[in-house]
mmCIF file of C-alpha atoms in Angstrom:
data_model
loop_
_atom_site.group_PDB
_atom_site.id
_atom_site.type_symbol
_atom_site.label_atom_id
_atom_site.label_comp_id
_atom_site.label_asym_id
_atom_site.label_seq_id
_atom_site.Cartn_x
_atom_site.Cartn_y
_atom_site.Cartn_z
ATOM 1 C CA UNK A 15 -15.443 42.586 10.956
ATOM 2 C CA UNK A 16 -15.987 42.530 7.188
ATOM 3 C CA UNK A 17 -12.667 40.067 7.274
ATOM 4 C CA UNK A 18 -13.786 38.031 9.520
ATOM 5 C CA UNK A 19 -17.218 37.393 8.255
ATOM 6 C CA UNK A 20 -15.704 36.335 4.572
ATOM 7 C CA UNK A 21 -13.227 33.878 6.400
ATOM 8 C CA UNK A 22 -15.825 32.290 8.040
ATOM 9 C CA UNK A 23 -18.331 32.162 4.790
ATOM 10 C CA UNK A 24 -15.080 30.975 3.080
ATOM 11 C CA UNK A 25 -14.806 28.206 5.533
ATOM 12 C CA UNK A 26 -18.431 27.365 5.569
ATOM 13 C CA UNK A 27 -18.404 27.232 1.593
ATOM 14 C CA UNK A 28 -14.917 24.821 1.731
ATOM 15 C CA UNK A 29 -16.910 22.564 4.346
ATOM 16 C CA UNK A 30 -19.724 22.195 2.590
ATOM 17 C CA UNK A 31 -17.456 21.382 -0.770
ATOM 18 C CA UNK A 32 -15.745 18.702 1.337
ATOM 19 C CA UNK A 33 -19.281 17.180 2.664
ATOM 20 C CA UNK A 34 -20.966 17.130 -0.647
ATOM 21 C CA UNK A 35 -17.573 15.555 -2.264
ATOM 22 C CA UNK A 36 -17.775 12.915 0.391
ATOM 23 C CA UNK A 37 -21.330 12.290 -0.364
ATOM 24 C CA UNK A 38 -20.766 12.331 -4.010
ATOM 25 C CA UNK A 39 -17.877 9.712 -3.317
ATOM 26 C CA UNK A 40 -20.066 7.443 -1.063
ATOM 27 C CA UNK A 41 -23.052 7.453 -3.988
ATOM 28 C CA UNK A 42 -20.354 5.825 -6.253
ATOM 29 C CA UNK A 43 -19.494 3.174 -4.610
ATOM 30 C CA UNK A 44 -21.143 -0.426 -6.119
ATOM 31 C CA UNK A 45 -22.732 -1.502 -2.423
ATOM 32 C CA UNK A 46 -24.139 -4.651 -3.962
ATOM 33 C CA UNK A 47 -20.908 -5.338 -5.454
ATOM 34 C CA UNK A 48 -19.053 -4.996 -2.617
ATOM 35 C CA UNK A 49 -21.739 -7.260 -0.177
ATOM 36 C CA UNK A 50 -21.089 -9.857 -2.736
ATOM 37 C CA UNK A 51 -17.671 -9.749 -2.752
ATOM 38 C CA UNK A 52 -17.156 -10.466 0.934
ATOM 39 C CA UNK A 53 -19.716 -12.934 1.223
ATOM 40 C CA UNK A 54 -17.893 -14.452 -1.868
ATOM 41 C CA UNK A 55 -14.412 -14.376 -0.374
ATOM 42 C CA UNK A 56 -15.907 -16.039 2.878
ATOM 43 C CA UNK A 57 -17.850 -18.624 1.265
ATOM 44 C CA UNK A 58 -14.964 -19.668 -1.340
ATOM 45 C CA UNK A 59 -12.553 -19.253 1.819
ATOM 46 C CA UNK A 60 -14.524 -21.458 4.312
ATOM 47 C CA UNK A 61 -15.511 -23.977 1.581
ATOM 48 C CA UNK A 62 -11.697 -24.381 0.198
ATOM 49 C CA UNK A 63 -10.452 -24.169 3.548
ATOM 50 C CA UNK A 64 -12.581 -26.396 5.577
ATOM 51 C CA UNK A 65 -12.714 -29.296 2.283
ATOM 52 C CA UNK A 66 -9.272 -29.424 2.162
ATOM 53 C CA UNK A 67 -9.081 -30.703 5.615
ATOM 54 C CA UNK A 68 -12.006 -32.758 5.720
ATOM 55 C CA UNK A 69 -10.773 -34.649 2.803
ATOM 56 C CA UNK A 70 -7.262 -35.190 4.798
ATOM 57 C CA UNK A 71 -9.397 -36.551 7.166
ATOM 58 C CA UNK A 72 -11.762 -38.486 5.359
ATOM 59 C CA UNK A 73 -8.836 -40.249 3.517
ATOM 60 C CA UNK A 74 -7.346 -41.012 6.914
ATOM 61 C CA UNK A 75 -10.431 -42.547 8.364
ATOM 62 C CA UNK A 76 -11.244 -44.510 5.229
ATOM 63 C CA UNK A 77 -7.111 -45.984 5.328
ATOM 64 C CA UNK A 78 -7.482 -46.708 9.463
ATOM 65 C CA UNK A 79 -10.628 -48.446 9.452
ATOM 66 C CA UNK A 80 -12.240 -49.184 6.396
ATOM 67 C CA UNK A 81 -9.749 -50.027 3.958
ATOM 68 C CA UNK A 82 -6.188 -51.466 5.392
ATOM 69 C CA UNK A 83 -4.860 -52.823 2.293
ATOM 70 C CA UNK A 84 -3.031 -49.816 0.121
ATOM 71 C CA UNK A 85 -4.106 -51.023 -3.687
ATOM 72 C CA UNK A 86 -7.355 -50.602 -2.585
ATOM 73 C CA UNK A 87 -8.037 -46.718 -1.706
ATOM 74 C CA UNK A 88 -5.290 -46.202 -4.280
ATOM 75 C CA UNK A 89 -8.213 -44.283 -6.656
ATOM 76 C CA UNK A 90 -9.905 -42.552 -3.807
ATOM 77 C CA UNK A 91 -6.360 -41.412 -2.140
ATOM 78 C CA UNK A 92 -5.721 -40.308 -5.801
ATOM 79 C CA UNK A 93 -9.260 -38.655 -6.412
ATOM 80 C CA UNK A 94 -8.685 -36.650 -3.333
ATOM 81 C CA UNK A 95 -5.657 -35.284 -3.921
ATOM 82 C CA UNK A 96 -6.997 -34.199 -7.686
ATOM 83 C CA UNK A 97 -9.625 -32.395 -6.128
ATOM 84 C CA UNK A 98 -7.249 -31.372 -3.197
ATOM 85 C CA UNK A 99 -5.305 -29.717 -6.467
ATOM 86 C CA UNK A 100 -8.783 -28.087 -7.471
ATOM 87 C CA UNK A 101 -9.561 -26.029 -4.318
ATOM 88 C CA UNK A 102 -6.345 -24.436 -4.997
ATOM 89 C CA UNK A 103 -7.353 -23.486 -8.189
ATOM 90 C CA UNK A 104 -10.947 -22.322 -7.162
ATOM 91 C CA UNK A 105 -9.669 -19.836 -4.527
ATOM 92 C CA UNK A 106 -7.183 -18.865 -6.845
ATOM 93 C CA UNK A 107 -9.446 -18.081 -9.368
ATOM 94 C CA UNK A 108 -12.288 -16.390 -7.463
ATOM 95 C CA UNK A 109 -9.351 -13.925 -5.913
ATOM 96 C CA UNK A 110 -8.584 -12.305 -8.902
ATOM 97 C CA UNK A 111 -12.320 -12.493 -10.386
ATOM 98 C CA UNK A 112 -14.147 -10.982 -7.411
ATOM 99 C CA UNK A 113 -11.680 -7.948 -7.510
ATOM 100 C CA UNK A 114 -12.561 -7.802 -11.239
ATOM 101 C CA UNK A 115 -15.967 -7.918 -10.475
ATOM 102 C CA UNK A 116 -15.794 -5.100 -8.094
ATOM 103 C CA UNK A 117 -13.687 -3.102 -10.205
ATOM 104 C CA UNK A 118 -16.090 -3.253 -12.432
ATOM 105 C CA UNK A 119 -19.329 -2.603 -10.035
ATOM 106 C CA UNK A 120 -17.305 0.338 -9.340
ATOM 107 C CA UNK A 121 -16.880 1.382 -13.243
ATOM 108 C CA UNK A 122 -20.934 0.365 -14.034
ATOM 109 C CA UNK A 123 -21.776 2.180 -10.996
ATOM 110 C CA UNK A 124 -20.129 5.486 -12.147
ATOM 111 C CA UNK A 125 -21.360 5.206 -15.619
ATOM 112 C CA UNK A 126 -24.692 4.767 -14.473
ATOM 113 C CA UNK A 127 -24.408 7.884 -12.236
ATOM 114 C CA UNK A 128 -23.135 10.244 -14.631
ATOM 115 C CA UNK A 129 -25.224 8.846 -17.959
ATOM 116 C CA UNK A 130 -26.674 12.275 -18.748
ATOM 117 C CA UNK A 131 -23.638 14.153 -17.761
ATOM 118 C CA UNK A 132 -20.001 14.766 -19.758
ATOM 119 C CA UNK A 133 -19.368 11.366 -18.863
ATOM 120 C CA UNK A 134 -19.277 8.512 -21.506
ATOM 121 C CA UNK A 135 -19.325 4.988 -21.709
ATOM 122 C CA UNK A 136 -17.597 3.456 -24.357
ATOM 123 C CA UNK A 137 -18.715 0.102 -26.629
ATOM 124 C CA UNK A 138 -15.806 -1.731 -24.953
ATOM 125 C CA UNK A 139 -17.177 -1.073 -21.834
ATOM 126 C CA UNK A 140 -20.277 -2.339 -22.119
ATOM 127 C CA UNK A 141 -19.432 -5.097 -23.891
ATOM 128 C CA UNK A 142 -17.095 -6.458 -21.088
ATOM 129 C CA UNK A 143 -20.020 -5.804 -19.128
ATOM 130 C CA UNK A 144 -22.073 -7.966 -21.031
ATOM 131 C CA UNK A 145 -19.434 -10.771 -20.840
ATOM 132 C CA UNK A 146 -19.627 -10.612 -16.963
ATOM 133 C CA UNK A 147 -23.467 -10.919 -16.813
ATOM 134 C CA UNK A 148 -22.958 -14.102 -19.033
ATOM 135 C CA UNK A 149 -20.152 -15.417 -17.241
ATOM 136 C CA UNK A 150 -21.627 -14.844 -13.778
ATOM 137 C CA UNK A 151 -24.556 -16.545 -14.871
ATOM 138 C CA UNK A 152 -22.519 -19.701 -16.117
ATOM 139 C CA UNK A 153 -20.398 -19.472 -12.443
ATOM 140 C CA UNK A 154 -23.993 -19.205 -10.598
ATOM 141 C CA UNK A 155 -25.239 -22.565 -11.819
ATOM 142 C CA UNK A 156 -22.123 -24.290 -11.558
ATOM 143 C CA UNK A 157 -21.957 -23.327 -7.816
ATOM 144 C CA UNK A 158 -25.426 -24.522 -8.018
ATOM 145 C CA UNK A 159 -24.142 -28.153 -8.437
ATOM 146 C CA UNK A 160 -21.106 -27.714 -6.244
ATOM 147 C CA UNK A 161 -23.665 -26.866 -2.974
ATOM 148 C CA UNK A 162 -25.498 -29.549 -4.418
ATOM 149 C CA UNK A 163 -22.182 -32.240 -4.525
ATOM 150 C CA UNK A 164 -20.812 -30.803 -0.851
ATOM 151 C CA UNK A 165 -23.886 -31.846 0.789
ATOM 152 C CA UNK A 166 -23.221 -35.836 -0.114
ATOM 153 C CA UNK A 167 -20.399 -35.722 2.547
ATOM 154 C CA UNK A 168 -22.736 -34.391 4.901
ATOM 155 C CA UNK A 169 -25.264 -36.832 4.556
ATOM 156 C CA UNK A 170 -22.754 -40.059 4.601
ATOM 157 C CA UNK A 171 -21.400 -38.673 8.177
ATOM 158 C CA UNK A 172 -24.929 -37.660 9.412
ATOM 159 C CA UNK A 173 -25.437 -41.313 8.578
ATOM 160 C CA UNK A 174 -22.799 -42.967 10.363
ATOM 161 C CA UNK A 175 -23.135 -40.468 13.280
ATOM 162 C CA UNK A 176 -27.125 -41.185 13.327
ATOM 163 C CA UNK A 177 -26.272 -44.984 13.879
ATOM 164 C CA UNK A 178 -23.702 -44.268 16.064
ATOM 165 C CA UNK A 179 -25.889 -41.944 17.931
ATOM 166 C CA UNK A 180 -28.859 -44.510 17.996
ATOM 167 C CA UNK A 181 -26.532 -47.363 19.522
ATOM 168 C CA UNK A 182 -25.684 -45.433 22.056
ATOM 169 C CA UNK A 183 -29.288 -44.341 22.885
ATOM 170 C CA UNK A 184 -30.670 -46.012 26.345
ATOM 171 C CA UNK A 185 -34.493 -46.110 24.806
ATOM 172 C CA UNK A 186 -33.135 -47.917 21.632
ATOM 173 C CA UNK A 187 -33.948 -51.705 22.170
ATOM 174 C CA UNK A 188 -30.491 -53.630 20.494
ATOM 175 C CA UNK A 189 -30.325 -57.108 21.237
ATOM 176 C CA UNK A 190 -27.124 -57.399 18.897
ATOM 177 C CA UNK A 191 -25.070 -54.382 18.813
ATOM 178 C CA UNK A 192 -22.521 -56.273 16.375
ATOM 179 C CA UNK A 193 -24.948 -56.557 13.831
ATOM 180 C CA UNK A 194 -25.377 -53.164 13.429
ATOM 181 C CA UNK A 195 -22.651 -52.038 10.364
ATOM 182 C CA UNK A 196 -21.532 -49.039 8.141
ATOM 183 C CA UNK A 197 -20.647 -50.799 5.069
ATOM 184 C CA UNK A 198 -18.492 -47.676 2.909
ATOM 185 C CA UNK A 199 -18.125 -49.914 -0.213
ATOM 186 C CA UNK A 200 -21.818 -49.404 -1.224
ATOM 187 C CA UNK A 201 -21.240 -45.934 -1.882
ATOM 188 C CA UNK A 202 -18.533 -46.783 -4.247
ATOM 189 C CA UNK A 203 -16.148 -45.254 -2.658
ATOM 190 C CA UNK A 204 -13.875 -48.536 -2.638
ATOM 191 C CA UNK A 205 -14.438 -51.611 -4.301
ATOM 192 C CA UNK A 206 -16.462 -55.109 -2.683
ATOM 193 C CA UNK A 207 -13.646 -56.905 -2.202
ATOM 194 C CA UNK A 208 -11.888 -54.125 -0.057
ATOM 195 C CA UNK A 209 -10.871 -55.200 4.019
ATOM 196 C CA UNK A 210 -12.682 -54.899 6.317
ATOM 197 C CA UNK A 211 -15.353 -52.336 4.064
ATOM 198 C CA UNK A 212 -17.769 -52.508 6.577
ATOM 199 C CA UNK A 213 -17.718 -51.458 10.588
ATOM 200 C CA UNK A 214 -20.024 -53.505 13.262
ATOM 201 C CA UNK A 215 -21.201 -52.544 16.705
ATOM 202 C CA UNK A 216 -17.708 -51.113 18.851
ATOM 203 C CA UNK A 217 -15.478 -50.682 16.448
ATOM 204 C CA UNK A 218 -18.292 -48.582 14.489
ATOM 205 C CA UNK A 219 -18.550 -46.587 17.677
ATOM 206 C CA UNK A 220 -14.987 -46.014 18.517
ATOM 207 C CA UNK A 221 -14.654 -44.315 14.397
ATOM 208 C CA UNK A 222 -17.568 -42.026 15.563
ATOM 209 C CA UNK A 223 -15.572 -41.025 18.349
ATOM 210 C CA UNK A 224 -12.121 -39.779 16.818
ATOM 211 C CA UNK A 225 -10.757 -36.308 16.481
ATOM 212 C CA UNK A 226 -10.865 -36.837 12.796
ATOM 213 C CA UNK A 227 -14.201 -38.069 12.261
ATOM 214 C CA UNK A 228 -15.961 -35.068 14.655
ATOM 215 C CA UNK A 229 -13.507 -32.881 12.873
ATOM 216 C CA UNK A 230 -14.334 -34.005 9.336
ATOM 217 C CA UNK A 231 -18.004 -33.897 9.899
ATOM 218 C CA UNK A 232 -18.053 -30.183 10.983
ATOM 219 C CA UNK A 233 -15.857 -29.168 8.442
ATOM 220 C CA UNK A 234 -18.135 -30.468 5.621
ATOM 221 C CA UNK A 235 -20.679 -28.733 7.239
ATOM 222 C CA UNK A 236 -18.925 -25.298 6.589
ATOM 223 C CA UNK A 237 -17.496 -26.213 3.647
ATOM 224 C CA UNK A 238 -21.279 -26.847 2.618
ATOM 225 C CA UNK A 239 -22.374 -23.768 4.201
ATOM 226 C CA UNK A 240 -19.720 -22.074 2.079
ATOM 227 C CA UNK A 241 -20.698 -23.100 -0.698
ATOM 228 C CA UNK A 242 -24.318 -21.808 -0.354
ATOM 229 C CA UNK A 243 -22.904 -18.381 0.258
ATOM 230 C CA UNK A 244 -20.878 -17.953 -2.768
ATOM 231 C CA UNK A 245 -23.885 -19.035 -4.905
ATOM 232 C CA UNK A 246 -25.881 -16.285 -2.977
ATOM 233 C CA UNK A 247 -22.951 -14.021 -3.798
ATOM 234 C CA UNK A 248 -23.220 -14.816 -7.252
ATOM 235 C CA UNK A 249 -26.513 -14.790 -7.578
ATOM 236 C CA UNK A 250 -25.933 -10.605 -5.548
ATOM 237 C CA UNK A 251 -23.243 -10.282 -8.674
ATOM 238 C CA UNK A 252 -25.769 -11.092 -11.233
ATOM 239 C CA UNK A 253 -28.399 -8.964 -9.779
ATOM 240 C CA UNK A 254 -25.987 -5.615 -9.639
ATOM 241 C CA UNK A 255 -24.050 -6.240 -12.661
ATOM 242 C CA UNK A 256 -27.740 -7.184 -15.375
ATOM 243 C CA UNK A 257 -29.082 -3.946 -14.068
ATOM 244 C CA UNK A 258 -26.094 -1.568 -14.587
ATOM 245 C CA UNK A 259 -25.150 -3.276 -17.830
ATOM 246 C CA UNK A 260 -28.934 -2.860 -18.905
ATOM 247 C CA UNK A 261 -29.195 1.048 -17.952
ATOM 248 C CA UNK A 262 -25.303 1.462 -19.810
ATOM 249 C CA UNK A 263 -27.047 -0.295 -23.036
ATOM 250 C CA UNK A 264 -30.624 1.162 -23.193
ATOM 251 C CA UNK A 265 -29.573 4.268 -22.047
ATOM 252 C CA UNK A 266 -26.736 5.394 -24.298
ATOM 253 C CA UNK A 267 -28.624 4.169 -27.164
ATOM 254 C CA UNK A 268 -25.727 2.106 -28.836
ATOM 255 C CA UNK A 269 -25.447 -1.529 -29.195
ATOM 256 C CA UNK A 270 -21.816 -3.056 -28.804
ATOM 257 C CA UNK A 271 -23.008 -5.821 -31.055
ATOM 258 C CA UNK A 272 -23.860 -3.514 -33.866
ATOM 259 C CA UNK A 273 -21.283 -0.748 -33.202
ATOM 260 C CA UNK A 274 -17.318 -0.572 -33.010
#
């Protein structure tokens, strides 16, 4: 009986090791690193994703109906490809850095725990801390004007697809459906003296009707969409990592700026 009863306090003592290690684990992990870095990988991946196609599509609506001579979309087909080139390099680039930024949620996160304990944060530490808050900071505003640049698409096809949409209306009152136009070249997007430049009355309704202008227009939609949620991911990144790296600096009592 005696047995018995240690095996089973023995068992109850390993259990309750196991559940208070799990907890332990669970307490250390960054959460608001880790929301941020999904909603970061989505938004990056949707906007990359979904602007790379639109701008296939864009360029092949501007070539089929707006501009038929080649020298004359030559900049925009070349502009487009540039920042084709870019995407490439943003979703590179946010790969590796939101795993760095999670790696260290999960580092800050740990320190922060275990402040009073044997653990210790070292100068280096914090100071690569530091240089995330301030290069988070600099990414957050520059996503700021990339939400702000993706909605331009948007409101050029809500535009089009407005007059398209009011042509087509049976209370609109058109005498002259021809003399209602989309002129592209006032946007700069191709010069004045581009061919045709402009589309009137059917032919402006048979562009709002193609795969790749429906396609396109939904697609900078996301891609805008996209956009927003990797600033909001950013702005989740700044959040987490300005309040560890604050309670690692004021805590410890050591400046990385004055010690080394």
């Amino acid at each position: 009986m005696e047995s018995t009863a240690e095996e089973s306090q023995e068992q109850n003592q390993d259990k309750k090791g196991c559940f208070e290690c799990c907890i332990k684990c669970l307490g250390g992990v960054p959460y608001a690193s880790l929301v941020a870095t999904i909603l970061c990988f989505s938004g990056v991946a949707l906007f990359c994703g979904c602007g790379h196609v639109a701008l296939t599509g864009t360029l092949t609506i501007l070539e089929n109906h707006f501009s038929k001579v080649a020298s004359d979309h030559a900049t925009v087909t070349d502009v487009v490809q540039v920042m084709q080139y870019v995407i490439y390099g943003i979703a590179s680039f946010f790969f590796l850095y939101g795993i760095i930024l999670l790696a260290e949620g999960f580092y800050t996160t740990s320190a922060v725990k275990e402040l009073h304990s044997e653990f210790k944060t070292s100068v280096c530490g914090r100071c690569i801390s530091g240089m995330f808050v301030c290069l988070t900071y600099i990414l957050g505003v520059a996503w700021l004007g990339v939400f702000g640049f993706s909605a331009v698409p948007v409101f050029l096809f809500y535009n089009v697809w407005s007059t398209c949409a009011a042509m087509r209306s049976p209370v609109a009152n058109i005498t002259s459906v021809d003399s209602i136009c989309v002129d592209v070249r006032q946007y700069g997007i191709i010069p004045w003296n581009a061919t045709p430049g402009k589309a009137c009355g059917s032919t402006l309704g048979d562009i709002c009707t193609t795969s790749e202008f429906y396609l396109s227009y939904h697609l900078y939609i996301v891609a805008c969409a996209g956009a927003g949620a990797t600033v909001i991911a950013l702005l989740i990144y700044m959040m987490a990592t300005t309040y560890n790296y604050a309670l690692l600096k004021f805590k410890s009592g050591e400046d990385c700026c004055t010690k080394f």
